[in-house]
Coordinates of C-alpha atoms and ligand atoms in Angstrom, one line a residue:
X1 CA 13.4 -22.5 -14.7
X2 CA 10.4 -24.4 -15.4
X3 CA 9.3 -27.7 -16.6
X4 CA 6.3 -27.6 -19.4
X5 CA 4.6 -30.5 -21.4
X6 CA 3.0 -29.4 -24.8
X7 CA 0.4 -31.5 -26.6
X8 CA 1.3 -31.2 -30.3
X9 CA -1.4 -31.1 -32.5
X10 CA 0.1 -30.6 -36.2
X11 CA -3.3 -30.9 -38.2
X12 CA -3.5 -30.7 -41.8
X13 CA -2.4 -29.0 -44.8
X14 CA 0.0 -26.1 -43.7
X15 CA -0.3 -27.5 -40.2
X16 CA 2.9 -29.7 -40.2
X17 CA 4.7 -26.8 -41.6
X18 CA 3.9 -24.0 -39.7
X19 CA 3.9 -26.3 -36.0
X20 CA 7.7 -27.2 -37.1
X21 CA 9.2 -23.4 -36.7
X22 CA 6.5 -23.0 -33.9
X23 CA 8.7 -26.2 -32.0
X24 CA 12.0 -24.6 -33.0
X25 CA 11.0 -21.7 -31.7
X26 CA 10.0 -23.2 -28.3
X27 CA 13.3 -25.1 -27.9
X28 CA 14.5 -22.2 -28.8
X29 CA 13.1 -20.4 -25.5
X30 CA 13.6 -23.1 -23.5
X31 CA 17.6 -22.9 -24.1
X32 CA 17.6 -19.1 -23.4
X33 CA 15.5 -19.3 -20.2
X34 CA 16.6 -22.4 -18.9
X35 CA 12.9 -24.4 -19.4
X36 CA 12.5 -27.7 -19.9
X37 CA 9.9 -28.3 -22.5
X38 CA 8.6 -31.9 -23.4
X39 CA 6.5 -32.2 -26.5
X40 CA 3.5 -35.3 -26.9
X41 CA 2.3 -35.6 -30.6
X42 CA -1.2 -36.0 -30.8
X43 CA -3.1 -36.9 -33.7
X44 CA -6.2 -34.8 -34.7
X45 CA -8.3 -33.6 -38.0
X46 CA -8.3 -35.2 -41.7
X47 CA -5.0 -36.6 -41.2
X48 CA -6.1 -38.6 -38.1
X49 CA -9.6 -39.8 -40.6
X50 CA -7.1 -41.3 -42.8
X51 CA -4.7 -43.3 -39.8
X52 CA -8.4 -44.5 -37.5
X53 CA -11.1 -43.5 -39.7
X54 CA -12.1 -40.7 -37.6
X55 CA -11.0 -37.1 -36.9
X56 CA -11.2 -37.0 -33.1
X57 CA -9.3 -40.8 -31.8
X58 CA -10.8 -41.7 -28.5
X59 CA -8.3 -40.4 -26.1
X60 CA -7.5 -37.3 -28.0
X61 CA -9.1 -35.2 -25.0
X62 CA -7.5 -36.9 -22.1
X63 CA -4.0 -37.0 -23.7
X64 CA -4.3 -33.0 -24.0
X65 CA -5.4 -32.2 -20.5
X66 CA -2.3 -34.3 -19.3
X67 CA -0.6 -31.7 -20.7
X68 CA 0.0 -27.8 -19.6
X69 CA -0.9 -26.0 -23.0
X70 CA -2.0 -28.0 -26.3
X71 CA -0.6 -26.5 -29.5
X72 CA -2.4 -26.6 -32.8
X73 CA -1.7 -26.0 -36.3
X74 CA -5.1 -26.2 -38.1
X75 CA -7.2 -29.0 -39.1
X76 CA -9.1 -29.2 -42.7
X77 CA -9.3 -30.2 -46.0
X78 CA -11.7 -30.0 -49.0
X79 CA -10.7 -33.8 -49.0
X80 CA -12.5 -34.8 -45.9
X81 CA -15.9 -32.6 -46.9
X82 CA -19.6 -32.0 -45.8
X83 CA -20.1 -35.1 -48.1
X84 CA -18.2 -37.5 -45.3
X85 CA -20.1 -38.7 -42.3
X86 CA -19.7 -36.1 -39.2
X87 CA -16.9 -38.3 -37.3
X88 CA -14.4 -38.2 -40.1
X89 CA -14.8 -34.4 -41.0
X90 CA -12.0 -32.6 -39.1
X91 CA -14.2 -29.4 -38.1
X92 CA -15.8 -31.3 -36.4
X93 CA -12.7 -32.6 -34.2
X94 CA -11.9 -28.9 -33.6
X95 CA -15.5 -28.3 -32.0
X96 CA -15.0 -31.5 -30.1
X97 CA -11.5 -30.4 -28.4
X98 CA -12.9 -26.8 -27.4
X99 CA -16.1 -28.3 -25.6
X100 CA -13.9 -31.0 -23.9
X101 CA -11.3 -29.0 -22.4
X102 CA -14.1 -26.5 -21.7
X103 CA -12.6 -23.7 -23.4
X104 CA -15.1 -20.9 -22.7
X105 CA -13.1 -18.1 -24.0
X106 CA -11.3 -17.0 -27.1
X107 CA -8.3 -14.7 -27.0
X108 CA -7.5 -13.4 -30.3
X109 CA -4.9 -10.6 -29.7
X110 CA -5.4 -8.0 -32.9
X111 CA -2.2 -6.1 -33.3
X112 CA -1.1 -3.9 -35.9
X113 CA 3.4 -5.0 -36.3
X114 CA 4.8 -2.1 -36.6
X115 CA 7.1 -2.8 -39.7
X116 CA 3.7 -4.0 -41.7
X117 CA 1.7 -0.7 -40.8
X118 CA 1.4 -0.4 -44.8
X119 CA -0.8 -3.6 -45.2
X120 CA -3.5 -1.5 -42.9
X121 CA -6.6 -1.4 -45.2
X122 CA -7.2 2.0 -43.0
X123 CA -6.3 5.9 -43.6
X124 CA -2.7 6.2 -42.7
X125 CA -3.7 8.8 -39.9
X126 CA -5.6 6.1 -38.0
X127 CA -3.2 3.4 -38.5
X128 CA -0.4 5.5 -37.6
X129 CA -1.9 5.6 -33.7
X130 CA -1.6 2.0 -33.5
X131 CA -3.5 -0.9 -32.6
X132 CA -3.8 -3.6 -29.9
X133 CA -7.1 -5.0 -29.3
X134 CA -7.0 -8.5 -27.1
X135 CA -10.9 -9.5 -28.0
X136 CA -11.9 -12.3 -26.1
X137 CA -14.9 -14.0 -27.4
X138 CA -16.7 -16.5 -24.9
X139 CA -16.7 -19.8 -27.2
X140 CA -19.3 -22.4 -25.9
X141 CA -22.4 -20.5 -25.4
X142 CA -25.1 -18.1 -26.7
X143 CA -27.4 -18.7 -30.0
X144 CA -24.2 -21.1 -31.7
X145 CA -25.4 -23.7 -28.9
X146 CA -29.2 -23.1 -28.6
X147 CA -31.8 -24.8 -29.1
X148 CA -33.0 -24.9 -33.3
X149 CA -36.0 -25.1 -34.4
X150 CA -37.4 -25.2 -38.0
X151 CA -41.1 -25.9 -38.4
X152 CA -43.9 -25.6 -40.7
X153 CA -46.7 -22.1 -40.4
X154 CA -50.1 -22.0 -42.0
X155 CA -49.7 -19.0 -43.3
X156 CA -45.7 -17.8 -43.3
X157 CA -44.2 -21.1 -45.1
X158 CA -41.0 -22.6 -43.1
X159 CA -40.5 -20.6 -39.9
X160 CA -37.0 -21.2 -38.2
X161 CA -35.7 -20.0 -34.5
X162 CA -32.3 -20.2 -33.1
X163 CA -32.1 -19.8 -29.1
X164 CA -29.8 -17.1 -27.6
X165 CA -29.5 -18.2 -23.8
X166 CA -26.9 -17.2 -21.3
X167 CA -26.6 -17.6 -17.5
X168 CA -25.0 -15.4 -14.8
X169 CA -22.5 -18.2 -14.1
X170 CA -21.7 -18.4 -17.7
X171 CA -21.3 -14.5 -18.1
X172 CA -19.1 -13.9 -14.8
X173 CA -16.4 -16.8 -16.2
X174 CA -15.7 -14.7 -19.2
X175 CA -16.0 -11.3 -17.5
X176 CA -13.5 -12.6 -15.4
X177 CA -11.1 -13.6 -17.6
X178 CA -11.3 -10.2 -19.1
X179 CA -10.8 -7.7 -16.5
X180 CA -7.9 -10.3 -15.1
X181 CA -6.4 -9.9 -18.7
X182 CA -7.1 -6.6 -19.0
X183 CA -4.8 -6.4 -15.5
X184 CA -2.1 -7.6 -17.0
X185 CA -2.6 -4.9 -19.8
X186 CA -3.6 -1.4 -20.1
X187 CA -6.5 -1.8 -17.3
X188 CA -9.6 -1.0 -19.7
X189 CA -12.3 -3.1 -20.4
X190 CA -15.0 -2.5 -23.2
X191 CA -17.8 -4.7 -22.7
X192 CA -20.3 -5.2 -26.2
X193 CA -23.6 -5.9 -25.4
X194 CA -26.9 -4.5 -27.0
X195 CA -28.8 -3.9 -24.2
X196 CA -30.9 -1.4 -25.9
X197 CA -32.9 -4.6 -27.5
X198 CA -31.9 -7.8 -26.0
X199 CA -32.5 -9.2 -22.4
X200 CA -29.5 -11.4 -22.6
X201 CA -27.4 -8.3 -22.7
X202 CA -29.1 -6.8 -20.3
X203 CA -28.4 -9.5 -18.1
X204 CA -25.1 -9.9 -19.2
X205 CA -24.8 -6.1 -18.5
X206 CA -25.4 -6.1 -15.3
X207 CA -23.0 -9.0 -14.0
X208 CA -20.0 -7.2 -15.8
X209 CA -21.3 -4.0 -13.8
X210 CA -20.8 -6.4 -10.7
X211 CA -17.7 -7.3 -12.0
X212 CA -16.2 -3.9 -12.3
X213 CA -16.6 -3.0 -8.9
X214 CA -14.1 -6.0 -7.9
X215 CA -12.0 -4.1 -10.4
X216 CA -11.7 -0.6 -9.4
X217 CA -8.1 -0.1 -11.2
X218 CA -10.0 -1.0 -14.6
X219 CA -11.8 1.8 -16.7
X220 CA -14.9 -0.1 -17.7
X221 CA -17.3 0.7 -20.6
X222 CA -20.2 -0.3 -21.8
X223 CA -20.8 0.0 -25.8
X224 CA -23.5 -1.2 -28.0
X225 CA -22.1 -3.8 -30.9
X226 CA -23.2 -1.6 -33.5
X227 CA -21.1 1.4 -32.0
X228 CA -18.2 -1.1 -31.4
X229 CA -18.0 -2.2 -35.1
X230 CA -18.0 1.5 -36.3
X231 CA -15.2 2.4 -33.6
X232 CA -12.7 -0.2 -34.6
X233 CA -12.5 1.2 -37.9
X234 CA -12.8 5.1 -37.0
X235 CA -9.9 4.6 -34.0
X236 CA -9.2 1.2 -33.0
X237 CA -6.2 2.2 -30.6
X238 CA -8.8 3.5 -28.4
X239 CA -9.9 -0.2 -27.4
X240 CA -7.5 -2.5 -25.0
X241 CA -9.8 -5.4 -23.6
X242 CA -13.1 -6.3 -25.5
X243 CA -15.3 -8.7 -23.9
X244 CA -18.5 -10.1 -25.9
X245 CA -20.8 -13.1 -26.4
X246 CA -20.0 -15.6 -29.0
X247 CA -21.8 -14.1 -31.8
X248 CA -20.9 -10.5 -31.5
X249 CA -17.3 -11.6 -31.1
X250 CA -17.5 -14.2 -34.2
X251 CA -17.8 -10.9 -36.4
X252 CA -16.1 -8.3 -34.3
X253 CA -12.8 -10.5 -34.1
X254 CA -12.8 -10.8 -37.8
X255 CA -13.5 -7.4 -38.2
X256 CA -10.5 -6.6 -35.9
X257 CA -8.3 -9.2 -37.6
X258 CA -8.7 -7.8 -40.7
X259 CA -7.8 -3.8 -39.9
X260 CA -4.3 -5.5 -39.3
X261 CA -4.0 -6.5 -42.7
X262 CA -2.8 -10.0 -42.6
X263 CA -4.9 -13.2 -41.4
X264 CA -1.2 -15.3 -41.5
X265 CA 0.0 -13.2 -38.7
X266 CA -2.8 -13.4 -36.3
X267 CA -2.6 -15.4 -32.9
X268 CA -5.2 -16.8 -30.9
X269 CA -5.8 -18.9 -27.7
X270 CA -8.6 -20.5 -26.3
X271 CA -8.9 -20.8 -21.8
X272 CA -10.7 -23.1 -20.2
X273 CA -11.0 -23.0 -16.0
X274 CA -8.6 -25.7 -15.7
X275 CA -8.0 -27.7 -18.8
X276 CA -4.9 -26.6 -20.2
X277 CA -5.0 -23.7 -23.1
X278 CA -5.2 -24.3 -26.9
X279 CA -3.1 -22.1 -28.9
X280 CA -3.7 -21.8 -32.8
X281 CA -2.9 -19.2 -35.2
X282 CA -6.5 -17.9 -37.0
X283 CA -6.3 -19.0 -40.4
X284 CA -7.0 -22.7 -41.4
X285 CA -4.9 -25.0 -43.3
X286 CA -4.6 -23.3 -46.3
X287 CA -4.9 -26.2 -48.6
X288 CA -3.6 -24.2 -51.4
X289 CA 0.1 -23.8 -50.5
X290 CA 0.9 -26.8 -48.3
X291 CA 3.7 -28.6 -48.4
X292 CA 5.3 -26.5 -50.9
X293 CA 7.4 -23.6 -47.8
X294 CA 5.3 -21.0 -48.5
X295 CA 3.3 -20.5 -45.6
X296 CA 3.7 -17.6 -43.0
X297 CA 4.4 -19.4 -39.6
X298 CA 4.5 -16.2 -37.3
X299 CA 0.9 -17.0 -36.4
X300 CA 1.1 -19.6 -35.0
X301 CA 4.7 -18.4 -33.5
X302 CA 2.6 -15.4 -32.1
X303 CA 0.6 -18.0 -30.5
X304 CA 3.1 -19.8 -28.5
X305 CA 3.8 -16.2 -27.5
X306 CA 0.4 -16.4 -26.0
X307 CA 1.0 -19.6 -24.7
X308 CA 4.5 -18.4 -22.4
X309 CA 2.4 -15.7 -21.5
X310 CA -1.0 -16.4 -20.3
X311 CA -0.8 -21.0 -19.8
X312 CA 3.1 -20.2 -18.5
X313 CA 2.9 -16.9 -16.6
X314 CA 6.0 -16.2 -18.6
X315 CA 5.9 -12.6 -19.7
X316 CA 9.6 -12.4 -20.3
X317 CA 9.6 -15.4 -22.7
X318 CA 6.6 -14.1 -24.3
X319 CA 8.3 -10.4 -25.0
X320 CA 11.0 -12.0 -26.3
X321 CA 9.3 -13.9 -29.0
X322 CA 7.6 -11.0 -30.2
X323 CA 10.5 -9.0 -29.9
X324 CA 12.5 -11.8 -32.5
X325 CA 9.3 -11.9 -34.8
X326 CA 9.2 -7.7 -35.0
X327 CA 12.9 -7.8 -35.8
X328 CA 12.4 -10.0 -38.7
X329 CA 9.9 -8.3 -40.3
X330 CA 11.8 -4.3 -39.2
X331 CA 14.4 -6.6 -41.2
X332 CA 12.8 -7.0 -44.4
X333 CA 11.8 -10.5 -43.6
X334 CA 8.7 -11.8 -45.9
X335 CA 6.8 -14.6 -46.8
X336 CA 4.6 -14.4 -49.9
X337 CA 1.4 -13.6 -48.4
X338 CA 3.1 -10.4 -46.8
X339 CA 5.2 -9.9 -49.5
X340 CA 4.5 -6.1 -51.6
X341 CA 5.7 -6.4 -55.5
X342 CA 9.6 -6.5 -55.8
X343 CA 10.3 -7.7 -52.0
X344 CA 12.3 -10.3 -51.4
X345 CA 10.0 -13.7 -50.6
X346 CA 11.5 -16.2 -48.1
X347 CA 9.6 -19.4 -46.8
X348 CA 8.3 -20.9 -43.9
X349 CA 11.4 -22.7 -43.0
X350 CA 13.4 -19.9 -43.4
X351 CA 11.4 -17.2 -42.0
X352 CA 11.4 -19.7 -38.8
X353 CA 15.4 -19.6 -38.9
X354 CA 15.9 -16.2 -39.0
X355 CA 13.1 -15.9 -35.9
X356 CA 15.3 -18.0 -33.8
X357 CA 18.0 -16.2 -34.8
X358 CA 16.6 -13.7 -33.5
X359 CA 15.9 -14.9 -30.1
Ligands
NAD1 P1 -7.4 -20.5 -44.9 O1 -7.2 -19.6 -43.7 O2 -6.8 -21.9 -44.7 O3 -6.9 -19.9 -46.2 C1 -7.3 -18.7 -46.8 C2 -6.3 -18.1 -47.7 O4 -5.2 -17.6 -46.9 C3 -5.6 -19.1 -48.6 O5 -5.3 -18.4 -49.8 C4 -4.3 -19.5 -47.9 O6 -3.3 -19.9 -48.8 C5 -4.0 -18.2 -47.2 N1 -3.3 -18.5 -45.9 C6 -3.8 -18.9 -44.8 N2 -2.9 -19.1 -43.8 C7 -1.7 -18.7 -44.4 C8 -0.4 -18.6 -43.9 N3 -0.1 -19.0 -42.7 N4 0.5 -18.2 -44.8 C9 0.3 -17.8 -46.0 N5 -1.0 -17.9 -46.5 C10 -2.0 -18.3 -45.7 O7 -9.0 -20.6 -45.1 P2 -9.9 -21.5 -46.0 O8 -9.2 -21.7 -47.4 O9 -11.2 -21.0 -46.0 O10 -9.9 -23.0 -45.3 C11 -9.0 -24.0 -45.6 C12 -9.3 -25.2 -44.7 O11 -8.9 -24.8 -43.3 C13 -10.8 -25.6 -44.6 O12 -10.8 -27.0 -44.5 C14 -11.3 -25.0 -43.3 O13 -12.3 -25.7 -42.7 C15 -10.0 -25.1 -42.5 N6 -10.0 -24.1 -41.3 C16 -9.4 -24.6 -40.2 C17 -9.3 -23.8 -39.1 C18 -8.7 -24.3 -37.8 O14 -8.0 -25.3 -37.9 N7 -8.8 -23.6 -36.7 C19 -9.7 -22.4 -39.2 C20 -10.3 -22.0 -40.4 C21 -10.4 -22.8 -41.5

């Protein structure tokens, strides 16, 4: 019986829509387990452009970290484009919260539901052993935040360089968060690197060795990115925990996301040291359908999963959402985007309903 206060962060596009079941679904849990859950609606993205004239209101930052977890739908619109100045463009709101709560690492938690083993782009033999890869990216460092450089040769034309730099400090913080996760799952760690080329990795190699020996329960490996983007699609149920730098795990997590067939069911959380968690399902606002009920919300219902489990400590809470949103879809349950030909095709309100229902 606890007492939780959740920034709200609805966005744009499908964001309102999706964030709605994603609330009923927390009051929802809150009933059931005797929680009292307070909600504080902040604005953020195109949305807020069009109320203050910029994306990211002053404030935005400090209203969230008053909070225990932040919940976001998705920001974005073709609307407020590369063609606006910086402040009004809602991306850049998005890289603005992540570096002010100091969210160093991205969970994205890969799993293929077992009543949509089908919409696995892979042989049925490999799907059939099941996957649940928890990658966890580290978010605010590496060659996306090094130094750039584009410059003029005598002799080459335009020559450009993009630093890759990353410190012990900044290497042990996500290792950390790994084998910890990897504790409260099936105690193996796969750390990517590609030490065979880069001293970076061999750096970063050799603190996660460190790490491992604090963590003799964990069955640590070592495995070359190029190695790790093969295995995922040869046997991805042989990977638990995956720990890698920011751009190894930009393409891995895709690559992960996509073996499961459907981008509108995937979770994700970003962890800070002690800012409170952001939760937000992967896709964006999907422009396209909103406001019309045709969005999937289990994403972002997966993520407030994530959210009872790893901002709350809340396992139980967190098993039981999963539990309601696996029963829907064992049900029949579908929204369009998971929908084959000549399946019935709820909507996002209703697919919400019958997940509470559920619970
Ligand atoms: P998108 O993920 O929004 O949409 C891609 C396709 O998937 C579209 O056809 C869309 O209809 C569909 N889709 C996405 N989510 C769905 C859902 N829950 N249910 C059903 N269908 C769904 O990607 P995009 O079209 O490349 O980007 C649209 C906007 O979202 C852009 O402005 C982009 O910058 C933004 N974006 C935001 C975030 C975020 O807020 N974290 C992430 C990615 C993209």
């Amino acid at each position: 019986m606890g007492s939780y206060k959740i920034a709200v962060i609805r966005g744009d596009g499908i964001g309102p829509e999706i964030v709605n079941e994603a609330l009923k679904v927390i009051e929802k849990v809150g009933e059931r387990f005797h929680h009292t859950i307070t909600f504080v609606d902040v604005d953020m993205g195109g949305n807020a452009t069009d109320k203050y004239g910029v994306s990211y209101p002053a404030g935005t930052a400090e209203t969230c970290k008053a909070c225990d977890a932040v919940l976001l739908g998705a920001v974005g619109d073709p609307k407020w484009g590369p063609d606006r100045p910086a402040e009004q463009r809602p991306e850049t709101a998005l890289l603005a919260i992540r570096k002010d709560l100091g969210l160093f690492a991205n969970l994205r938690h890969a799993t293929l539901r077992p009543a949509l083993i089908d919409a696995c782009p892979l042989k049925n033999e490999i799907a059939a052993k099941g996957m649940d890869v928890m990658m966890v990216r580290e978010l605010i460092g590496g060659i996306y935040f090094g130094k750039r450089e584009r410059y003029e040769t005598e002799d080459r034309g335009v020559e450009c360089t993009d630093l890759m730099a990353y410190s012990e400090m900044e290497i042990e913080r996500i290792g950390r968060q790994a084998f910890e996760l990897a504790m409260k799952r099936q105690k193996k760690v796969s750390s990517v690197d590609k030490a065979n080329v880069l001293e970076t990795s061999r750096l970063w190699r050799s603190v996660m060795h460190r790490l491992a020996q604090e963590y003799p329960e964990v069955d640590y490996e070592d495995i070359l990115v190029d190695n790790t983007a093969m295995q995922l699609v040869r046997d991805p149920s042989q990977f638990d925990v995956v720990v890698t730098e920011n751009m190894f795990g930009d393409i891995l997590s895709d690559e992960a996301s996509m073996i499961t067939g459907s981008l509108g069911l995937l979770p994700s959380a970003s962890i800070g040291a002690t800012a409170p968690g952001l939760y937000e399902p992967i896709h964006g606002s999907a422009p396209d359908i909103a406001g019309q009920d045709k969005a999937n919300p289990i994403a972002t219902i997966l993520s407030v999963a994530m959210m009872f489990k790893y901002s709350f400590d809340l396992p139980e809470e967190a098993a039981a959402i999963e539990a309601a949103v696996d029963k829907a879809l064992a049900d029949g349950w579908r929204t369009a985007d998971i929908a084959k030909a000549g399946e019935t095709v709820i909507g996002c309100k209703q697919m919400g309903d019958i997940i509470c229902a559920n619970l």
